[in-house]
Coordinates of C-alpha atoms in Angstrom, one line a residue:
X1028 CA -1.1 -110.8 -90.4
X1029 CA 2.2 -109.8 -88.9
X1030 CA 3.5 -107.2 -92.2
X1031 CA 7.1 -106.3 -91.7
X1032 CA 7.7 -102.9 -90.3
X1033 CA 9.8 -100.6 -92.1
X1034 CA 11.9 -98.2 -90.4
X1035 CA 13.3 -97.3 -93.8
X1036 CA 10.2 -95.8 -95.3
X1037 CA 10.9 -92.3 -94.2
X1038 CA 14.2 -92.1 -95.5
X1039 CA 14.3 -90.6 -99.3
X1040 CA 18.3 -91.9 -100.5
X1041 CA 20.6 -94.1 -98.9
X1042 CA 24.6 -93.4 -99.4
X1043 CA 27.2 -95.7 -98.8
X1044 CA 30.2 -95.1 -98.5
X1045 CA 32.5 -97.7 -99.4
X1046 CA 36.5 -98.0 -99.4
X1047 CA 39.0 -101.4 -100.5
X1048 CA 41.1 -100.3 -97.6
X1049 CA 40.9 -99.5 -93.8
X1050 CA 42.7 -95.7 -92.6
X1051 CA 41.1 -93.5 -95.5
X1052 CA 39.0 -91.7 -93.6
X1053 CA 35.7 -93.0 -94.4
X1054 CA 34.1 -92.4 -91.3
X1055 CA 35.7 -88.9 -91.4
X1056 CA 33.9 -88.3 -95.2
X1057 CA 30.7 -89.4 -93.6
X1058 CA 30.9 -87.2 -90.7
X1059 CA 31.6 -84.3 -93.0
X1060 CA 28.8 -85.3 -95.7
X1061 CA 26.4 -85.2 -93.3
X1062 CA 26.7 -82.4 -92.0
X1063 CA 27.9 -80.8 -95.4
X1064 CA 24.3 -81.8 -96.3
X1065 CA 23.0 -80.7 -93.2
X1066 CA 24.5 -77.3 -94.1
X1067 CA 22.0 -77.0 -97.0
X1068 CA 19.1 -77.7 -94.7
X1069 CA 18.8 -81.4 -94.7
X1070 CA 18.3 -84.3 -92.1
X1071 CA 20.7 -86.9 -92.4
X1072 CA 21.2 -89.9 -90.2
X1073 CA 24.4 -91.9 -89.7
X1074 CA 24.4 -95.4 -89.6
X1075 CA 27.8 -97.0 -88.5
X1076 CA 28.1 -100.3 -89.8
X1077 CA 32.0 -100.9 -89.0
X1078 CA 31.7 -103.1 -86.0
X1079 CA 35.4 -103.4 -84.8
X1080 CA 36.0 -99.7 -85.1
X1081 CA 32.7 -98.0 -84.2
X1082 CA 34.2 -94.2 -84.2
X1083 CA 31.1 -92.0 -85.3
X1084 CA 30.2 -91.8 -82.0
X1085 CA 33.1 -90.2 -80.5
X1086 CA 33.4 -87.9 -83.6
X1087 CA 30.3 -86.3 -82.6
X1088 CA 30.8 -86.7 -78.8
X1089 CA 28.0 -88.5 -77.8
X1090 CA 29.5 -91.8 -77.1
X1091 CA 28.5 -91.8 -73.8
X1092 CA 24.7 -91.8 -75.2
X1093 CA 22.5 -95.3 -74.5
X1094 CA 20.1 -96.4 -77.1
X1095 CA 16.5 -96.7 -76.3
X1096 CA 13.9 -98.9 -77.6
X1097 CA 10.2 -97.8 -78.9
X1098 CA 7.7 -99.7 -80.6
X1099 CA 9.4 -100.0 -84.0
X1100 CA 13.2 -100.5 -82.5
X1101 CA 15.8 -98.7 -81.5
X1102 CA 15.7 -94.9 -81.3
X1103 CA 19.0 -93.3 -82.8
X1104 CA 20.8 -90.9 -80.9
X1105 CA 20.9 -87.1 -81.6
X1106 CA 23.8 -85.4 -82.9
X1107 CA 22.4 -81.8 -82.0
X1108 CA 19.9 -79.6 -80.4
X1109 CA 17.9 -79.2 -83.7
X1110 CA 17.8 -82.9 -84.3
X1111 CA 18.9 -82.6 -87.5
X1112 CA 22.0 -85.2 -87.6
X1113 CA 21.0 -88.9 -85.8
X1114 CA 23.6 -91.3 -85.1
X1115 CA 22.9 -95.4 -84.7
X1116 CA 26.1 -97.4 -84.0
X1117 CA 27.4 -100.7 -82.4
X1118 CA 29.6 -97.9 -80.0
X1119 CA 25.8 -97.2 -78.4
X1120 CA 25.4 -101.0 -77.4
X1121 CA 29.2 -102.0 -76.2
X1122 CA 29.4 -101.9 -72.3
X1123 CA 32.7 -100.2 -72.3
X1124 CA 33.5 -98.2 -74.9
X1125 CA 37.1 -100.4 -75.3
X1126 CA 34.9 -103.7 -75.4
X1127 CA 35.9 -105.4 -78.9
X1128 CA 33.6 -107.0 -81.1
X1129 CA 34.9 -110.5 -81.3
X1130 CA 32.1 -112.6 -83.3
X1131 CA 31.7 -114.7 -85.9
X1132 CA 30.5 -113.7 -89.3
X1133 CA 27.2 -115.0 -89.0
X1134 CA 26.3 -112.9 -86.0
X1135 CA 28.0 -110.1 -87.1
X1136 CA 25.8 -110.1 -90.1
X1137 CA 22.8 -110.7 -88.0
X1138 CA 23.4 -107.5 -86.2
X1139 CA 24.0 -105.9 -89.1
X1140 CA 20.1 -107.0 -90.6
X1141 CA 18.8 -105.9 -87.7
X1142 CA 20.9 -102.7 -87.6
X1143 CA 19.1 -101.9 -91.0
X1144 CA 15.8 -103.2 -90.3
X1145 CA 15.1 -102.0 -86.6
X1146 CA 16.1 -98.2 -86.0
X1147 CA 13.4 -96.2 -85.9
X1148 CA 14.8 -93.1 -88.1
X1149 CA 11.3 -91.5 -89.1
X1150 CA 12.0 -88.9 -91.9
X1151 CA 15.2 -88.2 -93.4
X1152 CA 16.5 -87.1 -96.5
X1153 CA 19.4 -88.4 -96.3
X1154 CA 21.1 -91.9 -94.3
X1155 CA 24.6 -92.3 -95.2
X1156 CA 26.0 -95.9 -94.7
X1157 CA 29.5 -95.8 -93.2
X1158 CA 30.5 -99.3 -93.8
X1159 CA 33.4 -101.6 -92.7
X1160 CA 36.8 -101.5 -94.9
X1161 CA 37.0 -104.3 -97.5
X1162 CA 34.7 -106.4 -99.4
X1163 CA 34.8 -108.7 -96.6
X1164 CA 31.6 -110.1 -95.1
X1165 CA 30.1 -108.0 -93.0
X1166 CA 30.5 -105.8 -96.1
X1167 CA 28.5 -107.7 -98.9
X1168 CA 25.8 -108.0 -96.0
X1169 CA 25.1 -104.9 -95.7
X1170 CA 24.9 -104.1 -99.5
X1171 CA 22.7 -107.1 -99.6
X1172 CA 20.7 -106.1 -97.1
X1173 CA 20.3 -102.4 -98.3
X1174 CA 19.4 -103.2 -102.0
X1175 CA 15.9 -103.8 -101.7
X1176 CA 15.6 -100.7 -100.3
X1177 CA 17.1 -99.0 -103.8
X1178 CA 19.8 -96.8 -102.4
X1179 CA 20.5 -93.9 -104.4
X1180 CA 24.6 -96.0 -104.6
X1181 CA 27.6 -95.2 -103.5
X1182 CA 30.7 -92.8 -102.7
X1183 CA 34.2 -94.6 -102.7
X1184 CA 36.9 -93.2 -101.0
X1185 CA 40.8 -93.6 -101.5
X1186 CA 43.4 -91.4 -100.3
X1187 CA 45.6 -90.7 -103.0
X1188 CA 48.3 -93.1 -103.2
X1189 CA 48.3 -95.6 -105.7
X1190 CA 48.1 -98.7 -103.0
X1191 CA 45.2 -97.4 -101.9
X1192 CA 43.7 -96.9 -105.5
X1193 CA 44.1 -100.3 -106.1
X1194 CA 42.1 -101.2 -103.8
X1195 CA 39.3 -99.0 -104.4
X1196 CA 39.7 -100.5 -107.9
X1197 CA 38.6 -103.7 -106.4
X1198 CA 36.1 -101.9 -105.0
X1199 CA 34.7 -100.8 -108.0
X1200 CA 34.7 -104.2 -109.3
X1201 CA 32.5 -105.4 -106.3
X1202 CA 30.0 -102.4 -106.9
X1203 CA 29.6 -103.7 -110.5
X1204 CA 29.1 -107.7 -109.2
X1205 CA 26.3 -106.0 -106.5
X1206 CA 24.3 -103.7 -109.2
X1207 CA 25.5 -101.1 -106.6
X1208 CA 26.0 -97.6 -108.6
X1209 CA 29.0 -96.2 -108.0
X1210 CA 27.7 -92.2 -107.1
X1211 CA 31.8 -91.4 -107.7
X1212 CA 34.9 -91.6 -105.8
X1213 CA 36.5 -88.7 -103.2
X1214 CA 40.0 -88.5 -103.0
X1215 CA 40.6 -87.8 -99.2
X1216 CA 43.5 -86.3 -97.5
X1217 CA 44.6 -84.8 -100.6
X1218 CA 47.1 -82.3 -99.5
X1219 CA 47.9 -80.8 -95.8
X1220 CA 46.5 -77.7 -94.7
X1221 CA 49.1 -75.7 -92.9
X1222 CA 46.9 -74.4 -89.9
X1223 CA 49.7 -71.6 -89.5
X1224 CA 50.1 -70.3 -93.4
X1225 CA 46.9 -72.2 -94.9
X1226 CA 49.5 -73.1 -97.8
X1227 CA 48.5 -77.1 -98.8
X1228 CA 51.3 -79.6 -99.5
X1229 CA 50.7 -82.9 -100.5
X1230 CA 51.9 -85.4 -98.4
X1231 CA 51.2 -88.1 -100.6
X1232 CA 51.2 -87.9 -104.0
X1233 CA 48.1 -87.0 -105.7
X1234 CA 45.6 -87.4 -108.3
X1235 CA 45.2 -91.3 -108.0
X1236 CA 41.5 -90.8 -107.5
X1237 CA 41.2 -88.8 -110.4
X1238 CA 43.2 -90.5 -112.3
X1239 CA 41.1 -94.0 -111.2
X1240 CA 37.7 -92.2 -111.7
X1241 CA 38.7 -91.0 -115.0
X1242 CA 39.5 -95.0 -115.8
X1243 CA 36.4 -96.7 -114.4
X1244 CA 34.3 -93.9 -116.1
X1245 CA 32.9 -93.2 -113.1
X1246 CA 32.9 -89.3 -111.7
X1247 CA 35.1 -87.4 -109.5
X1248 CA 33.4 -85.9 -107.0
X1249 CA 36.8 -83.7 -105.4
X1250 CA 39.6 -84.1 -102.9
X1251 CA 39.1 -83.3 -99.6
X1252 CA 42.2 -81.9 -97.7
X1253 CA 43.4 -83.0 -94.6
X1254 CA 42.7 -80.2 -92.0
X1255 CA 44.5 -80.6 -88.4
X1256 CA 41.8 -78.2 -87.2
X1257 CA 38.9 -80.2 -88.2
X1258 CA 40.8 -83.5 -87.4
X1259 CA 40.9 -81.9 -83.6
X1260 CA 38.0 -81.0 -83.2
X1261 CA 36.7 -84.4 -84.3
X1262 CA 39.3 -85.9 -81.8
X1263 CA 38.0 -83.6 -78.9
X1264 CA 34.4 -83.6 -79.5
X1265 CA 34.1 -79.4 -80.0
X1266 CA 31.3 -78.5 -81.3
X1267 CA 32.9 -79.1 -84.9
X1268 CA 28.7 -79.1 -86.3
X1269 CA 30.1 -75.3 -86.1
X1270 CA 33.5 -74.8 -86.5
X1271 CA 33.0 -77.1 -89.8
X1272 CA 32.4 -74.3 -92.5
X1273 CA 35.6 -72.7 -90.9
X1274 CA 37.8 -75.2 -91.7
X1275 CA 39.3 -75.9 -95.6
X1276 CA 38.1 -78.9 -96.3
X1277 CA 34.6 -77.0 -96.1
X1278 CA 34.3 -76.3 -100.1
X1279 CA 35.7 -79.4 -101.3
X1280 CA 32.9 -81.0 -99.3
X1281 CA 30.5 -78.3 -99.5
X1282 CA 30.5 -79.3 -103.9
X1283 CA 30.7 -83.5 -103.3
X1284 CA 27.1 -82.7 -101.4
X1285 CA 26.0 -80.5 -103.8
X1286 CA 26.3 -83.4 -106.7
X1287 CA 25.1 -85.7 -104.0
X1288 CA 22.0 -83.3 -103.8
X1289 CA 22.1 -83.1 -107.6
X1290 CA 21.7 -86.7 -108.4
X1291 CA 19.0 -87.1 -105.6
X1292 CA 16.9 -85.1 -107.2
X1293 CA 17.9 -86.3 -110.7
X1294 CA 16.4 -89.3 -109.2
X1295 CA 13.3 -88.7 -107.9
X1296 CA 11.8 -86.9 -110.5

């Protein structure tokens, strides 16, 4: 009897992280959650769901990296020496890296099933889901395919403009329809660093995500500010898996893992 093999058994919690809107940086907050949790000694793997704008890869600069099969599927590719971070995303399997995904819903989710069902992560504590922008299909796959694997729920992020909080609202709204628990919403780009002075403007105005979180009942996890030096080191590839407690967005980020860590272990005991 052929029993269904699943990769997903060494994996303790599964985050999403979800967004009404394209642009708010959610690949960005799961780059920096993983390796904020990787910072307190955890394994966390990536999986990059967005199929029309794969750019995990290229934050950690190994999008030249080919994925390799073993017995139970694809192997995910390293993000560092210590394999501590792994990485699975359409980028990997593109030819080029400026090949488009042009498909259909139906084999987009396809991919997306087998995405879930056939990387070989062994153990992690962590896999954060960065999904694509939207409740659009491709979206409500994934959720669907993730729930009967109880994921620990999900972290929505809006930048802090109320356009963009409306659409999180929507968001929120879809979590509720799924029986997806809402973990709490980050408010990103919340203010400029000034790499010269350090002194933080806000670009846009701010507190929308508080302000939403505070609505829905749902909690506010913190507001992440945007950090030129972080953003270029993502953009070039440096080793950013260092430079990232440097940079200022490190404590905001440093306490959304810590209530990430907080309600994982709320939940399994």
């Amino acid at each position: 009897l052929l029993t269904e093999r699943n990769n997903l058994a060494g994996v303790q919690h599964i985050v999403l992280v979800l967004s009404g809107k394209g642009g708010v940086g959610k690949s960005t907050i799961s780059t920096e959650l993983a390796l904020s949790l990787r910072h307190s000694g955890k394994k966390v793997g990536i999986l990059d769901v967005d199929l029309c704008g794969p750019s995990i890869p290229r934050m950690f600069s190994v999008q030249d990296n080919a994925v390799h099969q073993c017995n139970s599927g694809w192997v995910p590719v390293f993000a560092d020496q210590d394999k501590s971070i792994s990485l699975m995303s359409i980028g990997f399997l593109l030819e080029k890296p400026d090949d488009a995904v042009v498909w259909r819903g139906p084999k987009k989710n396809a991919l997306i099933k087998q995405f879930i069902a056939d990387v070989a992560w062994g153990d992690l504590d962590f896999l954060i889901v960065d999904t694509p922008p939207g409740t659009s299909d491709e979206h409500i796959s994934t959720v669907e395919a993730l729930r009967p694997y109880k994921p620990l729920g999900a972290i929505l992020v809006t930048t802090p403009q109320a356009v963009s909080v409306g659409d999180v609202r929507r968001e929120l709204t879809f979590c509720k329809k799924m029986g997806l628990r809402v973990l709490g919403i980050v408010e990103n780009m919340s203010g400029f660093v000034c790499p010269h002075c350090s002194e933080c403007t806000n670009i846009f105005s701010k507190g929308g995500g508080e302000e939403l979180a505070k609505h829905a009942g749902v909690p506010f996890l913190g507001s992440v500010p945007l950090d030129p030096q972080l953003g270029q080191s993502l953009e070039e590839g440096r080793d950013f898996i260092q430079e990232f407690p440097k940079s200022a967005a490190f404590p905001a980020l440093a306490r959304i893992a810590q209530q990430i860590l907080d309600e994982a272990s709320r939940q399994s005991s």
